[in-house]
Short mmCIF file of C-alpha atoms and ligand atoms in Angstrom, two decimals:
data_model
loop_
_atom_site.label_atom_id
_atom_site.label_comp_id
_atom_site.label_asym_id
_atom_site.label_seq_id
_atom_site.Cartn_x
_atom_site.Cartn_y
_atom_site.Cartn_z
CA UNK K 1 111.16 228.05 35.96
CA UNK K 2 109.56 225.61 33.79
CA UNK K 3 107.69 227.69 30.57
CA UNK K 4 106.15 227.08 27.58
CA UNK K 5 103.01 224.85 28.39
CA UNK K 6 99.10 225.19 29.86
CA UNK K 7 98.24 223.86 33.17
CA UNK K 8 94.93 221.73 33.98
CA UNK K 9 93.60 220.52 37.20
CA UNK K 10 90.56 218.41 37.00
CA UNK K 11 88.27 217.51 39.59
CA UNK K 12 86.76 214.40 38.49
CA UNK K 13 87.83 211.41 36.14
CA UNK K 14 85.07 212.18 33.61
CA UNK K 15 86.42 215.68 33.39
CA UNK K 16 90.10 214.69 33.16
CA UNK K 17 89.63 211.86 30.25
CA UNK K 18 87.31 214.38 28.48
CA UNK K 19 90.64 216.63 28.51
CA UNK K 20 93.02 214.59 27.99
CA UNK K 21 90.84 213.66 24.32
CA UNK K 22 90.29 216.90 23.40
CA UNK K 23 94.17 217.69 23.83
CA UNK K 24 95.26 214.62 22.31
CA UNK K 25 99.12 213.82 22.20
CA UNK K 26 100.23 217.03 23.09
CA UNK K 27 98.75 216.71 26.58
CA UNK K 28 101.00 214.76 29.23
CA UNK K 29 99.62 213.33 32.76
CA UNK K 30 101.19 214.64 35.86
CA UNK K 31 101.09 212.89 38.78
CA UNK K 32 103.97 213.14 41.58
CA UNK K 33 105.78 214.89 38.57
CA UNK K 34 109.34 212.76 40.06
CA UNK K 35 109.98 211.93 36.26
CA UNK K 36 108.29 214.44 34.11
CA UNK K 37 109.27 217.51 35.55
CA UNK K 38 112.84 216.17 35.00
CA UNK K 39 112.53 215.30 31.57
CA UNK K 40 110.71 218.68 30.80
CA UNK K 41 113.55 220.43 32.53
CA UNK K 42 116.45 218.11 31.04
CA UNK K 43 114.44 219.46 27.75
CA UNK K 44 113.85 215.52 26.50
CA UNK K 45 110.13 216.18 26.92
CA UNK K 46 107.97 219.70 25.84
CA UNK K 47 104.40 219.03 26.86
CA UNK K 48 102.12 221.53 25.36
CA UNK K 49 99.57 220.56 28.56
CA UNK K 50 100.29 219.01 31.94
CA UNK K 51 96.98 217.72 33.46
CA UNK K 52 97.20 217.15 37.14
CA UNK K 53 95.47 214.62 38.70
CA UNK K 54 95.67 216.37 42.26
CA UNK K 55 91.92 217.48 42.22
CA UNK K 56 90.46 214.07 41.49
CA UNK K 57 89.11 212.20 44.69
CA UNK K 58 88.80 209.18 42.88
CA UNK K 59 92.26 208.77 42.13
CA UNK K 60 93.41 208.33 45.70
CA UNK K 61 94.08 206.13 48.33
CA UNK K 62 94.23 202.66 48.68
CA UNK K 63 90.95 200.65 48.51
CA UNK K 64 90.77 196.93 49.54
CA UNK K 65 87.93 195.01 47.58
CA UNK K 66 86.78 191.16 48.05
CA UNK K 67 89.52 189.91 45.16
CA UNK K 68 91.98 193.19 44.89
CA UNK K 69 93.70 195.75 46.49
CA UNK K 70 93.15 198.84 43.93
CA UNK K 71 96.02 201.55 44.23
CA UNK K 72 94.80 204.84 43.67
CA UNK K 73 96.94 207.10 40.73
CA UNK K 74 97.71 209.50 43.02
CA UNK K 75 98.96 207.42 45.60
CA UNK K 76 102.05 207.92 46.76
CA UNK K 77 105.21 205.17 47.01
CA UNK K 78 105.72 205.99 50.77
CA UNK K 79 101.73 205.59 51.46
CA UNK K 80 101.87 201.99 49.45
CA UNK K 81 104.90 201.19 51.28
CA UNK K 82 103.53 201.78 54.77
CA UNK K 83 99.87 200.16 54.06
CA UNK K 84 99.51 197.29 56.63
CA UNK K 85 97.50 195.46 54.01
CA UNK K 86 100.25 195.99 51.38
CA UNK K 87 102.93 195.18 53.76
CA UNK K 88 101.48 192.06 54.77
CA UNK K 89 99.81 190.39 51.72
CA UNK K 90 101.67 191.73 49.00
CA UNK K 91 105.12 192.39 50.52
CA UNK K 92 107.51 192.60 46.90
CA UNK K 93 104.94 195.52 45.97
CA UNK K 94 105.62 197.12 49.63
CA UNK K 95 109.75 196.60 49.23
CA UNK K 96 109.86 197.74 45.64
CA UNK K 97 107.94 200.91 46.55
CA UNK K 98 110.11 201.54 49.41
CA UNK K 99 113.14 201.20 47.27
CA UNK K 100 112.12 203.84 44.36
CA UNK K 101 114.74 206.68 45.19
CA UNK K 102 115.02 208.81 48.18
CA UNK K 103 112.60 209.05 51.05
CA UNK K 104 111.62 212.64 49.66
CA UNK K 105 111.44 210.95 46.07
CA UNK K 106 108.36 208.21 47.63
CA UNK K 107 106.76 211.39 49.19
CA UNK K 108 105.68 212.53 45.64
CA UNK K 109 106.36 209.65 43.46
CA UNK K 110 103.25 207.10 42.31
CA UNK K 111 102.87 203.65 41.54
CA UNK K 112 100.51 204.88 38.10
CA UNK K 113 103.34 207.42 37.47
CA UNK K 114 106.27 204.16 37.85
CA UNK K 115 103.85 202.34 35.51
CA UNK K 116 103.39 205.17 33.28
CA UNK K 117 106.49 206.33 32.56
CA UNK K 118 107.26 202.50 31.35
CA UNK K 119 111.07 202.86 32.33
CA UNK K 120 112.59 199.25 32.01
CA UNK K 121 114.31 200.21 35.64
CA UNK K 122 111.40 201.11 37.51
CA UNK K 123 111.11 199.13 40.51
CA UNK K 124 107.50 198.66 41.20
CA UNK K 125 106.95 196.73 37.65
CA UNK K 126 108.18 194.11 37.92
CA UNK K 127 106.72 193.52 41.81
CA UNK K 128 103.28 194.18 39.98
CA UNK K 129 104.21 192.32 36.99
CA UNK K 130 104.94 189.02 39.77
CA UNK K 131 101.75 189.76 41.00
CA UNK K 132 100.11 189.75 37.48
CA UNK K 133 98.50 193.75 38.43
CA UNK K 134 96.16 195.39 35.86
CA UNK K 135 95.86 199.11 35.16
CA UNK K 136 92.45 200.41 35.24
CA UNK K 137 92.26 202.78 31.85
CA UNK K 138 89.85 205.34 32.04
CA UNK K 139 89.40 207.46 28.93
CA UNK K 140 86.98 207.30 26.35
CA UNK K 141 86.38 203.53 26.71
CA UNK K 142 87.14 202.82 30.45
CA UNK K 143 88.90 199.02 30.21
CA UNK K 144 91.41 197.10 32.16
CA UNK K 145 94.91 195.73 31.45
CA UNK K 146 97.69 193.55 32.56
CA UNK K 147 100.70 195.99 33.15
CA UNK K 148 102.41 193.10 31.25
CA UNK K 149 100.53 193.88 28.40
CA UNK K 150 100.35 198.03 29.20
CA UNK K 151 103.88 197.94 28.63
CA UNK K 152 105.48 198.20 25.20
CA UNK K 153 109.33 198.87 25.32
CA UNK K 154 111.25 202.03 26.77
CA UNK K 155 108.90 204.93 27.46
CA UNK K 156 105.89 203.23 25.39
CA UNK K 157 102.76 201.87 26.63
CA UNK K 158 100.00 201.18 24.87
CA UNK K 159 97.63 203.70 25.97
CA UNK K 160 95.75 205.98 23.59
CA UNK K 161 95.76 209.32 23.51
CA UNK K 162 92.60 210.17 26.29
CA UNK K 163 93.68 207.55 28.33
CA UNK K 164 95.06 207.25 31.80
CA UNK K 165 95.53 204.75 34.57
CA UNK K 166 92.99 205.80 37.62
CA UNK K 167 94.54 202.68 39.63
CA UNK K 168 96.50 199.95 39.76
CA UNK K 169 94.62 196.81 40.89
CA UNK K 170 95.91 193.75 42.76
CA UNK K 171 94.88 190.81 43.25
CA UNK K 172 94.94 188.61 46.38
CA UNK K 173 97.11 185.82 46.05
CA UNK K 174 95.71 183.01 49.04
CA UNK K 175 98.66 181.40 50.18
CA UNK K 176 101.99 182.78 48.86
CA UNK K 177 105.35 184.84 49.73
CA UNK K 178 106.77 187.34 47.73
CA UNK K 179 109.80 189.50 47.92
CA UNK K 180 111.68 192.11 45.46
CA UNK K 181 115.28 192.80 45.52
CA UNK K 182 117.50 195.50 43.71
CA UNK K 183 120.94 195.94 42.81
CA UNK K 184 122.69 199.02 42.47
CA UNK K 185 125.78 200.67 41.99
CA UNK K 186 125.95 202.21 45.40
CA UNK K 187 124.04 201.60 48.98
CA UNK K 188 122.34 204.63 48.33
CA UNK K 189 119.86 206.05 46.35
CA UNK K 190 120.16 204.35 42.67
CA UNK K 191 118.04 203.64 39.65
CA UNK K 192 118.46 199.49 39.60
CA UNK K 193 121.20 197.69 37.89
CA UNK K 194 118.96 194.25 37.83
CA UNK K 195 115.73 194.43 40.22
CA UNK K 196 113.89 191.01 40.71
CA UNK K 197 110.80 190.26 42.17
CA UNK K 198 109.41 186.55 42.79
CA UNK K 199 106.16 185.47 44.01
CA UNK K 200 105.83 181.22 45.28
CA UNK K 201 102.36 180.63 45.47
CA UNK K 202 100.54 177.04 46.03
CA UNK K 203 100.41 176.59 42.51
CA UNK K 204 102.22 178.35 40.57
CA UNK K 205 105.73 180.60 40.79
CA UNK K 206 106.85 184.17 38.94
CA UNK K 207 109.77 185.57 38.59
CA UNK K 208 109.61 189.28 37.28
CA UNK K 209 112.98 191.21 36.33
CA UNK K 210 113.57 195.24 35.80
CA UNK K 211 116.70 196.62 33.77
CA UNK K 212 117.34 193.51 31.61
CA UNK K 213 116.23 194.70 28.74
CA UNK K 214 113.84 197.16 26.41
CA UNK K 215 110.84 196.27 29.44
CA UNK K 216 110.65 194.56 32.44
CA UNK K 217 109.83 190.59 31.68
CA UNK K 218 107.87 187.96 33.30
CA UNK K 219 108.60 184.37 33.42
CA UNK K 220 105.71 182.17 35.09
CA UNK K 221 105.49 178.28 35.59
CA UNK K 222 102.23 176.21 37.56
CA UNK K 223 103.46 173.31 39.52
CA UNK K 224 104.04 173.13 43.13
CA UNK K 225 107.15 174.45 44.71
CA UNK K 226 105.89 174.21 48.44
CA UNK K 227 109.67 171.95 48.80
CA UNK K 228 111.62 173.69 46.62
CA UNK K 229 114.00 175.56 48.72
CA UNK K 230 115.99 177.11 45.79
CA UNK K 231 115.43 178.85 42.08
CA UNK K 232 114.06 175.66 40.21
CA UNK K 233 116.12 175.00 37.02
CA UNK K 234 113.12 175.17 34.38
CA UNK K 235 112.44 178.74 35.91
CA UNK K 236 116.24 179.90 36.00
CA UNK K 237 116.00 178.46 32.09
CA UNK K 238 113.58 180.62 31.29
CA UNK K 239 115.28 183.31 32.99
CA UNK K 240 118.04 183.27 31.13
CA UNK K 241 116.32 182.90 27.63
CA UNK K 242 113.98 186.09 28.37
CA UNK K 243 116.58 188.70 29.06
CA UNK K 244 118.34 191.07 26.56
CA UNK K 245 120.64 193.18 28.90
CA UNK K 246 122.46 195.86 27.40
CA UNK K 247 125.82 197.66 27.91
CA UNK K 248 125.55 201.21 29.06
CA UNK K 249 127.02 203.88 31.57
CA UNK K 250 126.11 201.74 34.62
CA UNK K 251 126.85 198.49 33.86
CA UNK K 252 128.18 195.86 30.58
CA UNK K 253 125.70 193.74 29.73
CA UNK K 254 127.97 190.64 30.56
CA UNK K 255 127.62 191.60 34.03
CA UNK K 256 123.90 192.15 34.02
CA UNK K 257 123.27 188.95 32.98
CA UNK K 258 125.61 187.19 35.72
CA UNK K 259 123.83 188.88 38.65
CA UNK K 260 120.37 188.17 36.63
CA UNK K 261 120.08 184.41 38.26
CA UNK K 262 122.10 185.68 40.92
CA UNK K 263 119.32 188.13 42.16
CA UNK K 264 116.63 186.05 40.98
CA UNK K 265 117.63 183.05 43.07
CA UNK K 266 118.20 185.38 46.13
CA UNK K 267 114.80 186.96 45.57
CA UNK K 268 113.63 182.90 45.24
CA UNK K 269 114.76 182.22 49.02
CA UNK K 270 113.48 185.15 50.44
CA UNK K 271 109.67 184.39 49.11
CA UNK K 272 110.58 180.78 49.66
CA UNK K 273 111.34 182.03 53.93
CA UNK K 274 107.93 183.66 53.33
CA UNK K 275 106.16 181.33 52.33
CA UNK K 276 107.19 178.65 54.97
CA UNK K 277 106.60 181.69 57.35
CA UNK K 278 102.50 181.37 56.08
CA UNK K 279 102.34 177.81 56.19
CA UNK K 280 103.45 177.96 59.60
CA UNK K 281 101.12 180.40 61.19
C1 FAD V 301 116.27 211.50 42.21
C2 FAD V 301 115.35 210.47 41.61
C3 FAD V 301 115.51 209.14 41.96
C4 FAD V 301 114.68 208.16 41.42
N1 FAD V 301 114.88 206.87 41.78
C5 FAD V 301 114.05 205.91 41.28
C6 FAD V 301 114.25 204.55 41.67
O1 FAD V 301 115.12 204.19 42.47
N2 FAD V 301 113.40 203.63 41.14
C7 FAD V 301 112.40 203.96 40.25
O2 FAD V 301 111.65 203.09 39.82
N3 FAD V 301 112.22 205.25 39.86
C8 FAD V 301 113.02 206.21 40.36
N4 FAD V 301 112.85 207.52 39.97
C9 FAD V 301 111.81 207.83 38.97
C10 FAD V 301 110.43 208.25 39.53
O3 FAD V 301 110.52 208.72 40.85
C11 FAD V 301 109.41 207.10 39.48
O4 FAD V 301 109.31 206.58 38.18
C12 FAD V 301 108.02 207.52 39.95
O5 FAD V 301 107.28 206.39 40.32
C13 FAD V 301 107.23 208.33 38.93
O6 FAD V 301 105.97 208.65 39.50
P1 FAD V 301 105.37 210.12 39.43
O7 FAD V 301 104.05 210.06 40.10
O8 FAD V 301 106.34 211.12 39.98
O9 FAD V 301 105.22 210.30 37.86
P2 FAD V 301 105.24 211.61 36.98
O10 FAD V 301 106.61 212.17 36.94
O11 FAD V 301 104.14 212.53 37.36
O12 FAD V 301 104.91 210.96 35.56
C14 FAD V 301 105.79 210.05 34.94
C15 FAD V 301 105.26 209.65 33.56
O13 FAD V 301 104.12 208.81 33.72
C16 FAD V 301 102.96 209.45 33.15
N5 FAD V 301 101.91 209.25 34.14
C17 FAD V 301 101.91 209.61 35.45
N6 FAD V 301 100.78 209.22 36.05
C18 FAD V 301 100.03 208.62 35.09
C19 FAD V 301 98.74 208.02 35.09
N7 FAD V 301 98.01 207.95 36.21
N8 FAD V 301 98.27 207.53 33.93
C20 FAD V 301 99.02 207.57 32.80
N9 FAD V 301 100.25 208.12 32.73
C21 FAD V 301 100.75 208.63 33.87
C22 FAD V 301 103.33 210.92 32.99
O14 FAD V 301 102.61 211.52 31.93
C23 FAD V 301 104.81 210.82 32.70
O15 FAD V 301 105.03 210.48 31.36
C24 FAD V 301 113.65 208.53 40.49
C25 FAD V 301 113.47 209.88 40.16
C26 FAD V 301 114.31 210.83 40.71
C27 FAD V 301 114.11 212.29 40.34
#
């Protein structure tokens, strides 16, 4: 049994960033609790205070606005995965959520909690990053962010102490495809290798890439790539000068950055499909 620190449950958003201050850094947010409650019993992490964000209404669900799709913090990876909206206008953000762990995993697990626990494998960043998704901070100062700039290297973002994401917001994107693919040591159940998500809009393309270094990265370039069946070369360039991969138990880094383009051209097709898929309906 887990010991050694105070339980909160909130009810409103108000009354959960009013906590979260007045606990300061020793407080930690719980949300599916998928990562947390592992680190905490792994003993990496001692929170002095878990605040739940169960009792807060606000904080779930997905709501779909006139310009975004705002993802709720306590909403789950299976729910995101299965919303027909999701599925059909934002479909890397639907595959990456379908692909964090086990089925039982996406029953708890949340997009805000993927976000917030800023691990450079996490599979929903870098579908959100494509998609150029903001956090909405509430705290203290309620404000929004870009994830990209939310996220600050291994385990760090740059919220302050008081702060925490209420929902992830996304924006439509008119005429686009998108997918996200992930390599991993086994068929199964496993933490990415490389994960790469790419989103070919009208105007513009992104190529977002997980486990390639301290944070997921972002390479973006405006043009039109309506005929461009494959990765162009100026966005496989910057590919290759944005990621850092490093050797560890799962993979060398000389491997990683082979199946880097590799994925990222694959994940370039399968948009590419989608996108000709739009333009044809
Ligand atoms: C067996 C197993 C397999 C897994 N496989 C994958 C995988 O394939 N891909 C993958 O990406 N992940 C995987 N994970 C990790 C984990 O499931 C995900 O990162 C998940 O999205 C975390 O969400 P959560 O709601 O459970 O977060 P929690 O565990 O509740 O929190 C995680 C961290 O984020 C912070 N946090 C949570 N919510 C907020 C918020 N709203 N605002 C600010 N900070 C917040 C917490 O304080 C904590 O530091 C796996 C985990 C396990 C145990």
């Amino acid at each position: 049994m887990l010991t050694g620190f105070e339980y909160h449950r909130p009810t409103s958003s108000r009354q959960c960033s009013a906590l979260l201050h007045e606990l300061g850094p020793g407080a930690k947010v719980l949300a599916g609790g998928t990562d947390i409650v592992v680190q905490m019993r792994s003993g990496g992490l001692r929170p002095a205070h878990l605040v739940d964000l169960a009792g807060i209404e606000s904080a779930a669900g997905i709501v779909e606005d006139f310009e975004e799709v705002r993802v709720g913090a306590r909403t789950t990876a299976s729910a995101v995965a299965a919303h027909p909206t999701v599925r059909a206008g934002f479909e890397a953000i639907a595959e990456a959520a379908a692909m964090v762990g086990s089925r039982q995993i996406q029953n708890r697990a949340t997009l805000a909690g993927n976000v917030g626990n800023a691990s450079p494998a996490a599979d929903t960043v870098p579908a959100l990053l494509a998609y150029d998704a903001q956090a909405v901070v509430a705290g203290p100062a309620p404000r929004r962010v870009r994830i990209d700039d939310l996220l600050v290297g291994p385990r760090r973002t740059n919220l302050e102490p008081g702060e925490w994401i209420e929902a992830i917001a996304i924006p439509y994107v008119p005429v686009h495809g998108s997918s996200y693919l992930k390599l991993g040591r086994t068929r199964g159940v496993d933490i990415a290798l490389v994960g790469a998500a790419c989103l070919i809009s009208e105007t513009s393309a992104s190529i977002a890439l997980a486990s390639v270094g301290p944070r997921a990265v972002v390479v973006r370039l405006e043009g039109s790539f309506a005929d461009q069946a494959s990765l162009p070369d100026g966005l496989a360039a910057l590919v290759r000068a944005q990621v850092s991969p490093i050797d560890d138990v799962r993979a060398s880094a000389v491997y990683r950055r082979a199946m880097v383009e590799h994925l990222a051209s694959r994940a370039w097709v399968v948009a590419w499909q989608r996108l000709q898929q739009v333009n044809a309906a």
